[in-house]
Amino acid sequence: MAVRAVRGAVQLERDEAGHMEERVGELLTAVLERNGLTADDLISVWFTATPDLHSDFPAAAARKLGIVDVPLICAQELDIEGAMPRVVRILAHIESDRPRADIAHVYLGAAGALRKDIAQ
């Protein structure tokens, strides 16, 4: 079993805790499903949020999905002029037999524009 990293992002329409929970939950679910993973395959997850998001911690959505025994951490993205607003990004470390080239990185909705090179 190898350690792999999975990237992903989602843009929120508004800065509200319930909306963040919904959209981040959707992102995490898509990452797990598209890579044939369960919560037991997760090693750790980094969440970042753009500076305009204040309503909740993105990691709270993971806990509400039942991801309770995986180390999670949140950080703030750099405040770069012209950057896409209201974005939550993830970097998940996983255990997987998939080759690195077969890992599905998930960029939902408008966030697909962030990494057209790896978004699936």
Short mmCIF file of N, CA, C and O in Angstrom, two decimals:
data_model
loop_
_atom_site.label_atom_id
_atom_site.label_comp_id
_atom_site.label_asym_id
_atom_site.label_seq_id
_atom_site.Cartn_x
_atom_site.Cartn_y
_atom_site.Cartn_z
N MET A 1 0.86 -1.17 0.00
CA MET A 1 0.00 0.00 0.00
C MET A 1 0.90 1.23 0.00
O MET A 1 1.81 1.35 0.81
N ALA A 2 0.61 2.16 -0.89
CA ALA A 2 1.41 3.39 -1.00
C ALA A 2 0.67 4.56 -0.38
O ALA A 2 -0.54 4.55 -0.25
N VAL A 3 1.44 5.58 -0.01
CA VAL A 3 0.86 6.84 0.43
C VAL A 3 0.74 7.73 -0.80
O VAL A 3 1.72 7.91 -1.54
N ARG A 4 -0.44 8.26 -1.02
CA ARG A 4 -0.70 9.16 -2.15
C ARG A 4 -1.33 10.44 -1.62
O ARG A 4 -1.82 10.50 -0.49
N ALA A 5 -1.34 11.46 -2.46
CA ALA A 5 -1.98 12.72 -2.12
C ALA A 5 -3.06 13.02 -3.15
O ALA A 5 -2.87 12.80 -4.35
N VAL A 6 -4.18 13.51 -2.66
CA VAL A 6 -5.31 13.88 -3.52
C VAL A 6 -5.60 15.35 -3.29
O VAL A 6 -5.74 15.79 -2.14
N ARG A 7 -5.75 16.11 -4.38
CA ARG A 7 -6.07 17.52 -4.30
C ARG A 7 -7.53 17.72 -4.67
O ARG A 7 -8.13 16.92 -5.39
N GLY A 8 -8.09 18.83 -4.22
CA GLY A 8 -9.45 19.17 -4.60
C GLY A 8 -9.80 20.57 -4.14
O GLY A 8 -9.10 21.16 -3.31
N ALA A 9 -10.88 21.09 -4.69
CA ALA A 9 -11.34 22.42 -4.30
C ALA A 9 -12.81 22.58 -4.68
O ALA A 9 -13.32 21.89 -5.57
N VAL A 10 -13.44 23.52 -4.00
CA VAL A 10 -14.83 23.88 -4.29
C VAL A 10 -14.99 25.36 -3.98
O VAL A 10 -14.39 25.88 -3.04
N GLN A 11 -15.80 26.03 -4.80
CA GLN A 11 -16.11 27.43 -4.54
C GLN A 11 -17.49 27.51 -3.89
O GLN A 11 -18.43 26.88 -4.36
N LEU A 12 -17.58 28.28 -2.83
CA LEU A 12 -18.86 28.50 -2.16
C LEU A 12 -19.55 29.70 -2.78
O LEU A 12 -18.90 30.64 -3.24
N GLU A 13 -20.87 29.66 -2.80
CA GLU A 13 -21.64 30.78 -3.31
C GLU A 13 -21.75 31.89 -2.28
O GLU A 13 -21.90 33.06 -2.62
N ARG A 14 -21.69 31.51 -1.00
CA ARG A 14 -21.84 32.48 0.09
C ARG A 14 -21.12 31.95 1.32
O ARG A 14 -20.89 30.75 1.46
N ASP A 15 -20.78 32.85 2.22
CA ASP A 15 -20.07 32.49 3.44
C ASP A 15 -21.07 32.25 4.57
O ASP A 15 -21.34 33.12 5.39
N GLU A 16 -21.62 31.05 4.59
CA GLU A 16 -22.56 30.62 5.63
C GLU A 16 -22.16 29.21 6.07
O GLU A 16 -21.84 28.37 5.24
N ALA A 17 -22.21 28.96 7.37
CA ALA A 17 -21.75 27.68 7.91
C ALA A 17 -22.46 26.48 7.28
O ALA A 17 -21.81 25.50 6.90
N GLY A 18 -23.76 26.53 7.16
CA GLY A 18 -24.49 25.41 6.58
C GLY A 18 -24.12 25.16 5.13
O GLY A 18 -24.03 24.02 4.68
N HIS A 19 -23.91 26.25 4.39
CA HIS A 19 -23.52 26.13 2.99
C HIS A 19 -22.11 25.54 2.88
O HIS A 19 -21.84 24.70 2.03
N MET A 20 -21.20 25.99 3.77
CA MET A 20 -19.85 25.43 3.76
C MET A 20 -19.89 23.94 4.07
O MET A 20 -19.23 23.14 3.40
N GLU A 21 -20.66 23.57 5.07
CA GLU A 21 -20.79 22.14 5.41
C GLU A 21 -21.26 21.33 4.21
O GLU A 21 -20.72 20.26 3.91
N GLU A 22 -22.27 21.84 3.52
CA GLU A 22 -22.82 21.14 2.35
C GLU A 22 -21.79 21.01 1.23
O GLU A 22 -21.57 19.91 0.70
N ARG A 23 -21.14 22.10 0.87
CA ARG A 23 -20.21 22.09 -0.27
C ARG A 23 -18.92 21.32 0.05
O ARG A 23 -18.42 20.57 -0.80
N VAL A 24 -18.38 21.48 1.25
CA VAL A 24 -17.17 20.74 1.62
C VAL A 24 -17.50 19.25 1.76
O VAL A 24 -16.72 18.40 1.35
N GLY A 25 -18.66 18.95 2.29
CA GLY A 25 -19.10 17.55 2.36
C GLY A 25 -19.21 16.93 0.98
O GLY A 25 -18.81 15.78 0.76
N GLU A 26 -19.74 17.69 0.04
CA GLU A 26 -19.85 17.23 -1.35
C GLU A 26 -18.46 16.97 -1.93
O GLU A 26 -18.24 15.96 -2.60
N LEU A 27 -17.52 17.86 -1.67
CA LEU A 27 -16.15 17.69 -2.16
C LEU A 27 -15.51 16.44 -1.58
O LEU A 27 -14.94 15.62 -2.31
N LEU A 28 -15.58 16.28 -0.27
CA LEU A 28 -14.97 15.10 0.37
C LEU A 28 -15.60 13.81 -0.11
O LEU A 28 -14.90 12.82 -0.38
N THR A 29 -16.91 13.81 -0.24
CA THR A 29 -17.60 12.61 -0.74
C THR A 29 -17.15 12.27 -2.14
O THR A 29 -16.88 11.10 -2.46
N ALA A 30 -17.01 13.28 -3.00
CA ALA A 30 -16.57 13.05 -4.38
C ALA A 30 -15.13 12.51 -4.41
O ALA A 30 -14.83 11.61 -5.20
N VAL A 31 -14.26 13.05 -3.58
CA VAL A 31 -12.87 12.57 -3.53
C VAL A 31 -12.85 11.10 -3.14
O VAL A 31 -12.15 10.28 -3.76
N LEU A 32 -13.61 10.74 -2.11
CA LEU A 32 -13.64 9.34 -1.67
C LEU A 32 -14.22 8.44 -2.76
O LEU A 32 -13.62 7.41 -3.10
N GLU A 33 -15.36 8.82 -3.32
CA GLU A 33 -16.03 7.98 -4.32
C GLU A 33 -15.19 7.81 -5.58
O GLU A 33 -15.04 6.70 -6.09
N ARG A 34 -14.65 8.90 -6.11
CA ARG A 34 -13.91 8.84 -7.37
C ARG A 34 -12.59 8.09 -7.24
O ARG A 34 -12.02 7.64 -8.24
N ASN A 35 -12.11 7.92 -6.01
CA ASN A 35 -10.86 7.20 -5.80
C ASN A 35 -11.08 5.85 -5.14
O ASN A 35 -10.11 5.17 -4.77
N GLY A 36 -12.34 5.44 -4.99
CA GLY A 36 -12.64 4.14 -4.39
C GLY A 36 -12.15 4.02 -2.96
O GLY A 36 -11.66 2.97 -2.55
N LEU A 37 -12.29 5.11 -2.19
CA LEU A 37 -11.77 5.16 -0.84
C LEU A 37 -12.88 5.14 0.21
O LEU A 37 -14.02 5.48 -0.09
N THR A 38 -12.50 4.80 1.43
CA THR A 38 -13.35 4.98 2.59
C THR A 38 -12.59 5.86 3.57
O THR A 38 -11.39 6.12 3.39
N ALA A 39 -13.24 6.27 4.63
CA ALA A 39 -12.57 7.08 5.64
C ALA A 39 -11.36 6.36 6.23
O ALA A 39 -10.39 7.00 6.64
N ASP A 40 -11.38 5.04 6.27
CA ASP A 40 -10.25 4.26 6.80
C ASP A 40 -8.99 4.41 5.94
O ASP A 40 -7.89 4.13 6.42
N ASP A 41 -9.13 4.83 4.70
CA ASP A 41 -7.99 5.01 3.81
C ASP A 41 -7.32 6.38 3.99
O ASP A 41 -6.24 6.61 3.46
N LEU A 42 -7.98 7.28 4.71
CA LEU A 42 -7.43 8.62 4.91
C LEU A 42 -6.35 8.61 5.99
O LEU A 42 -6.53 8.01 7.05
N ILE A 43 -5.25 9.28 5.71
CA ILE A 43 -4.17 9.45 6.69
C ILE A 43 -4.33 10.80 7.38
O ILE A 43 -4.28 10.91 8.59
N SER A 44 -4.50 11.85 6.59
CA SER A 44 -4.71 13.20 7.11
C SER A 44 -5.29 14.07 6.00
O SER A 44 -5.18 13.73 4.82
N VAL A 45 -5.89 15.18 6.40
CA VAL A 45 -6.46 16.11 5.42
C VAL A 45 -6.13 17.54 5.84
O VAL A 45 -6.39 17.94 6.98
N TRP A 46 -5.55 18.30 4.91
CA TRP A 46 -5.32 19.74 5.06
C TRP A 46 -6.45 20.46 4.35
O TRP A 46 -6.76 20.13 3.20
N PHE A 47 -7.03 21.41 5.00
CA PHE A 47 -8.04 22.28 4.39
C PHE A 47 -7.47 23.69 4.37
O PHE A 47 -6.89 24.13 5.36
N THR A 48 -7.66 24.40 3.27
CA THR A 48 -7.38 25.83 3.26
C THR A 48 -8.64 26.54 2.79
O THR A 48 -9.44 25.99 2.04
N ALA A 49 -8.80 27.76 3.25
CA ALA A 49 -9.94 28.59 2.86
C ALA A 49 -9.41 29.98 2.51
O ALA A 49 -8.46 30.47 3.13
N THR A 50 -10.02 30.58 1.53
CA THR A 50 -9.63 31.93 1.16
C THR A 50 -9.99 32.88 2.31
O THR A 50 -10.88 32.58 3.12
N PRO A 51 -9.31 34.02 2.41
CA PRO A 51 -9.50 34.93 3.55
C PRO A 51 -10.92 35.49 3.69
O PRO A 51 -11.25 36.02 4.75
N ASP A 52 -11.75 35.35 2.68
CA ASP A 52 -13.11 35.88 2.75
C ASP A 52 -14.10 34.89 3.37
O ASP A 52 -15.29 35.19 3.46
N LEU A 53 -13.64 33.72 3.81
CA LEU A 53 -14.51 32.73 4.45
C LEU A 53 -14.25 32.75 5.96
O LEU A 53 -13.13 32.50 6.41
N HIS A 54 -15.31 33.04 6.71
CA HIS A 54 -15.20 33.18 8.17
C HIS A 54 -16.25 32.39 8.95
O HIS A 54 -16.21 32.35 10.16
N SER A 55 -17.21 31.80 8.27
CA SER A 55 -18.39 31.26 8.95
C SER A 55 -18.14 29.97 9.72
O SER A 55 -18.86 29.69 10.68
N ASP A 56 -17.16 29.17 9.31
CA ASP A 56 -16.92 27.90 9.99
C ASP A 56 -15.58 27.34 9.55
O ASP A 56 -14.98 27.82 8.59
N PHE A 57 -15.14 26.29 10.25
CA PHE A 57 -13.95 25.57 9.86
C PHE A 57 -14.35 24.53 8.81
O PHE A 57 -15.29 23.76 9.03
N PRO A 58 -13.65 24.46 7.68
CA PRO A 58 -13.98 23.42 6.70
C PRO A 58 -13.90 22.01 7.28
O PRO A 58 -14.67 21.13 6.89
N ALA A 59 -12.99 21.78 8.21
CA ALA A 59 -12.85 20.45 8.81
C ALA A 59 -14.11 20.01 9.54
O ALA A 59 -14.35 18.81 9.71
N ALA A 60 -14.93 20.95 9.98
CA ALA A 60 -16.18 20.60 10.67
C ALA A 60 -17.08 19.76 9.77
O ALA A 60 -17.78 18.86 10.24
N ALA A 61 -17.04 20.02 8.47
CA ALA A 61 -17.84 19.24 7.53
C ALA A 61 -17.38 17.79 7.49
O ALA A 61 -18.20 16.87 7.40
N ALA A 62 -16.07 17.57 7.58
CA ALA A 62 -15.54 16.20 7.59
C ALA A 62 -16.02 15.46 8.83
O ALA A 62 -16.41 14.29 8.75
N ARG A 63 -15.99 16.12 9.97
CA ARG A 63 -16.44 15.49 11.21
C ARG A 63 -17.92 15.11 11.11
O ARG A 63 -18.33 14.05 11.57
N LYS A 64 -18.72 15.96 10.48
CA LYS A 64 -20.16 15.67 10.33
C LYS A 64 -20.41 14.54 9.36
O LYS A 64 -21.46 13.90 9.41
N LEU A 65 -19.44 14.26 8.48
CA LEU A 65 -19.54 13.11 7.57
C LEU A 65 -19.13 11.81 8.26
O LEU A 65 -19.21 10.75 7.67
N GLY A 66 -18.62 11.91 9.49
CA GLY A 66 -18.19 10.72 10.21
C GLY A 66 -16.69 10.48 10.16
O GLY A 66 -16.21 9.44 10.61
N ILE A 67 -15.94 11.42 9.59
CA ILE A 67 -14.48 11.31 9.56
C ILE A 67 -13.99 11.88 10.89
O ILE A 67 -13.69 13.06 11.01
N VAL A 68 -13.94 11.02 11.90
CA VAL A 68 -13.70 11.49 13.26
C VAL A 68 -12.33 11.11 13.83
O VAL A 68 -11.89 11.71 14.79
N ASP A 69 -11.66 10.12 13.25
CA ASP A 69 -10.39 9.69 13.81
C ASP A 69 -9.22 9.93 12.86
O ASP A 69 -8.20 9.26 12.92
N VAL A 70 -9.39 10.91 11.97
CA VAL A 70 -8.36 11.29 11.00
C VAL A 70 -7.86 12.68 11.38
O VAL A 70 -8.68 13.57 11.61
N PRO A 71 -6.55 12.90 11.44
CA PRO A 71 -6.05 14.25 11.71
C PRO A 71 -6.47 15.23 10.61
O PRO A 71 -6.27 14.95 9.42
N LEU A 72 -7.06 16.34 11.00
CA LEU A 72 -7.51 17.38 10.09
C LEU A 72 -6.92 18.71 10.56
O LEU A 72 -6.79 18.93 11.76
N ILE A 73 -6.62 19.59 9.62
CA ILE A 73 -6.14 20.91 9.98
C ILE A 73 -6.64 21.92 8.95
O ILE A 73 -6.79 21.59 7.78
N CYS A 74 -6.91 23.12 9.42
CA CYS A 74 -7.36 24.21 8.55
C CYS A 74 -6.34 25.33 8.56
O CYS A 74 -5.71 25.60 9.59
N ALA A 75 -6.20 25.98 7.41
CA ALA A 75 -5.30 27.13 7.29
C ALA A 75 -5.93 28.10 6.31
O ALA A 75 -6.86 27.76 5.57
N GLN A 76 -5.39 29.32 6.31
CA GLN A 76 -5.90 30.33 5.39
C GLN A 76 -5.00 30.42 4.18
O GLN A 76 -3.77 30.41 4.29
N GLU A 77 -5.62 30.52 2.99
CA GLU A 77 -4.88 30.72 1.75
C GLU A 77 -4.25 32.10 1.74
O GLU A 77 -4.70 33.01 2.44
N LEU A 78 -3.26 32.29 0.92
CA LEU A 78 -2.68 33.60 0.71
C LEU A 78 -3.72 34.54 0.13
O LEU A 78 -4.57 34.12 -0.67
N ASP A 79 -3.67 35.78 0.52
CA ASP A 79 -4.62 36.78 0.04
C ASP A 79 -4.04 37.44 -1.22
O ASP A 79 -3.43 38.50 -1.15
N ILE A 80 -4.21 36.77 -2.34
CA ILE A 80 -3.64 37.23 -3.60
C ILE A 80 -4.69 38.01 -4.40
O ILE A 80 -5.80 37.52 -4.60
N GLU A 81 -4.32 39.20 -4.83
CA GLU A 81 -5.25 40.02 -5.60
C GLU A 81 -5.65 39.28 -6.88
O GLU A 81 -4.81 38.73 -7.59
N GLY A 82 -6.96 39.25 -7.14
CA GLY A 82 -7.48 38.60 -8.33
C GLY A 82 -7.75 37.11 -8.18
O GLY A 82 -8.23 36.47 -9.11
N ALA A 83 -7.43 36.53 -7.02
CA ALA A 83 -7.67 35.10 -6.81
C ALA A 83 -9.17 34.83 -6.73
O ALA A 83 -9.96 35.69 -6.35
N MET A 84 -9.55 33.62 -7.07
CA MET A 84 -10.96 33.22 -6.99
C MET A 84 -11.44 33.34 -5.55
O MET A 84 -10.78 32.84 -4.64
N PRO A 85 -12.57 33.98 -5.32
CA PRO A 85 -13.08 34.14 -3.96
C PRO A 85 -13.82 32.89 -3.45
O PRO A 85 -14.23 32.04 -4.24
N ARG A 86 -13.96 32.82 -2.11
CA ARG A 86 -14.77 31.82 -1.42
C ARG A 86 -14.43 30.38 -1.83
O ARG A 86 -15.30 29.59 -2.14
N VAL A 87 -13.15 30.04 -1.76
CA VAL A 87 -12.69 28.71 -2.17
C VAL A 87 -12.14 27.94 -0.97
O VAL A 87 -11.35 28.48 -0.19
N VAL A 88 -12.56 26.69 -0.87
CA VAL A 88 -11.98 25.75 0.09
C VAL A 88 -11.22 24.72 -0.73
O VAL A 88 -11.75 24.15 -1.68
N ARG A 89 -9.95 24.52 -0.35
CA ARG A 89 -9.11 23.53 -1.01
C ARG A 89 -8.78 22.43 -0.01
O ARG A 89 -8.75 22.66 1.19
N ILE A 90 -8.52 21.23 -0.55
CA ILE A 90 -8.07 20.13 0.31
C ILE A 90 -6.82 19.49 -0.27
O ILE A 90 -6.60 19.51 -1.48
N LEU A 91 -6.02 18.96 0.61
CA LEU A 91 -4.91 18.09 0.27
C LEU A 91 -5.03 16.91 1.23
O LEU A 91 -4.79 17.05 2.43
N ALA A 92 -5.48 15.78 0.69
CA ALA A 92 -5.70 14.59 1.51
C ALA A 92 -4.58 13.58 1.25
O ALA A 92 -4.26 13.30 0.09
N HIS A 93 -4.01 13.08 2.32
CA HIS A 93 -3.03 12.01 2.23
C HIS A 93 -3.77 10.70 2.46
O HIS A 93 -4.54 10.59 3.43
N ILE A 94 -3.55 9.75 1.56
CA ILE A 94 -4.31 8.50 1.59
C ILE A 94 -3.40 7.30 1.45
O ILE A 94 -2.26 7.43 1.00
N GLU A 95 -3.94 6.15 1.83
CA GLU A 95 -3.30 4.87 1.52
C GLU A 95 -4.06 4.29 0.34
O GLU A 95 -5.29 4.19 0.37
N SER A 96 -3.32 3.92 -0.72
CA SER A 96 -3.97 3.43 -1.92
C SER A 96 -3.01 2.56 -2.73
O SER A 96 -1.81 2.81 -2.76
N ASP A 97 -3.58 1.58 -3.40
CA ASP A 97 -2.80 0.76 -4.33
C ASP A 97 -2.78 1.37 -5.73
O ASP A 97 -2.09 0.87 -6.61
N ARG A 98 -3.54 2.42 -5.94
CA ARG A 98 -3.59 3.07 -7.26
C ARG A 98 -2.25 3.73 -7.58
O ARG A 98 -1.65 4.36 -6.71
N PRO A 99 -1.83 3.63 -8.83
CA PRO A 99 -0.65 4.40 -9.24
C PRO A 99 -0.95 5.90 -9.13
O PRO A 99 -2.11 6.32 -9.26
N ARG A 100 0.06 6.70 -8.92
CA ARG A 100 -0.11 8.14 -8.78
C ARG A 100 -0.91 8.72 -9.96
O ARG A 100 -1.74 9.60 -9.78
N ALA A 101 -0.66 8.24 -11.15
CA ALA A 101 -1.33 8.76 -12.34
C ALA A 101 -2.83 8.46 -12.35
O ALA A 101 -3.59 9.11 -13.08
N ASP A 102 -3.28 7.50 -11.55
CA ASP A 102 -4.70 7.13 -11.52
C ASP A 102 -5.48 7.80 -10.40
O ASP A 102 -6.67 7.55 -10.23
N ILE A 103 -4.83 8.65 -9.62
CA ILE A 103 -5.53 9.36 -8.55
C ILE A 103 -6.42 10.43 -9.18
O ILE A 103 -5.98 11.19 -10.04
N ALA A 104 -7.67 10.47 -8.75
CA ALA A 104 -8.64 11.44 -9.28
C ALA A 104 -8.67 12.66 -8.37
O ALA A 104 -9.11 12.58 -7.23
N HIS A 105 -8.16 13.78 -8.87
CA HIS A 105 -8.22 15.05 -8.16
C HIS A 105 -9.56 15.70 -8.51
O HIS A 105 -9.99 15.66 -9.66
N VAL A 106 -10.22 16.27 -7.51
CA VAL A 106 -11.62 16.70 -7.68
C VAL A 106 -11.75 18.20 -7.48
O VAL A 106 -11.51 18.70 -6.38
N TYR A 107 -12.13 18.89 -8.53
CA TYR A 107 -12.38 20.33 -8.49
C TYR A 107 -13.81 20.54 -8.95
O TYR A 107 -14.13 20.35 -10.12
N LEU A 108 -14.67 20.90 -8.01
CA LEU A 108 -16.10 21.00 -8.30
C LEU A 108 -16.50 22.39 -8.80
O LEU A 108 -15.99 23.41 -8.31
N GLY A 109 -17.43 22.41 -9.73
CA GLY A 109 -17.99 23.67 -10.21
C GLY A 109 -16.93 24.61 -10.75
O GLY A 109 -15.99 24.20 -11.44
N ALA A 110 -17.06 25.88 -10.42
CA ALA A 110 -16.15 26.91 -10.92
C ALA A 110 -14.71 26.67 -10.48
O ALA A 110 -13.77 27.13 -11.15
N ALA A 111 -14.50 25.92 -9.40
CA ALA A 111 -13.14 25.64 -8.92
C ALA A 111 -12.35 24.80 -9.92
O ALA A 111 -11.13 24.73 -9.85
N GLY A 112 -13.03 24.18 -10.88
CA GLY A 112 -12.33 23.43 -11.93
C GLY A 112 -11.36 24.29 -12.70
O GLY A 112 -10.37 23.79 -13.26
N ALA A 113 -11.59 25.60 -12.75
CA ALA A 113 -10.71 26.53 -13.45
C ALA A 113 -9.36 26.70 -12.74
O ALA A 113 -8.40 27.17 -13.34
N LEU A 114 -9.29 26.30 -11.48
CA LEU A 114 -8.05 26.49 -10.71
C LEU A 114 -6.92 25.58 -11.18
O LEU A 114 -5.76 25.98 -11.17
N ARG A 115 -7.26 24.37 -11.52
CA ARG A 115 -6.23 23.38 -11.91
C ARG A 115 -6.74 22.54 -13.07
O ARG A 115 -7.01 21.36 -12.94
N LYS A 116 -6.85 23.16 -14.23
CA LYS A 116 -7.33 22.43 -15.40
C LYS A 116 -6.41 21.28 -15.77
O LYS A 116 -6.83 20.32 -16.41
N ASP A 117 -5.15 21.34 -15.33
CA ASP A 117 -4.18 20.31 -15.64
C ASP A 117 -4.44 19.01 -14.90
O ASP A 117 -4.07 17.94 -15.38
N ILE A 118 -5.08 19.07 -13.72
CA ILE A 118 -5.31 17.83 -12.96
C ILE A 118 -6.77 17.60 -12.60
O ILE A 118 -7.11 16.53 -12.12
N ALA A 119 -7.63 18.57 -12.81
CA ALA A 119 -9.05 18.41 -12.45
C ALA A 119 -9.67 17.33 -13.31
O ALA A 119 -9.44 17.26 -14.51
N GLN A 120 -10.47 16.47 -12.67
CA GLN A 120 -11.16 15.41 -13.39
C GLN A 120 -12.64 15.50 -13.19
O GLN A 120 -13.12 15.97 -12.21
#
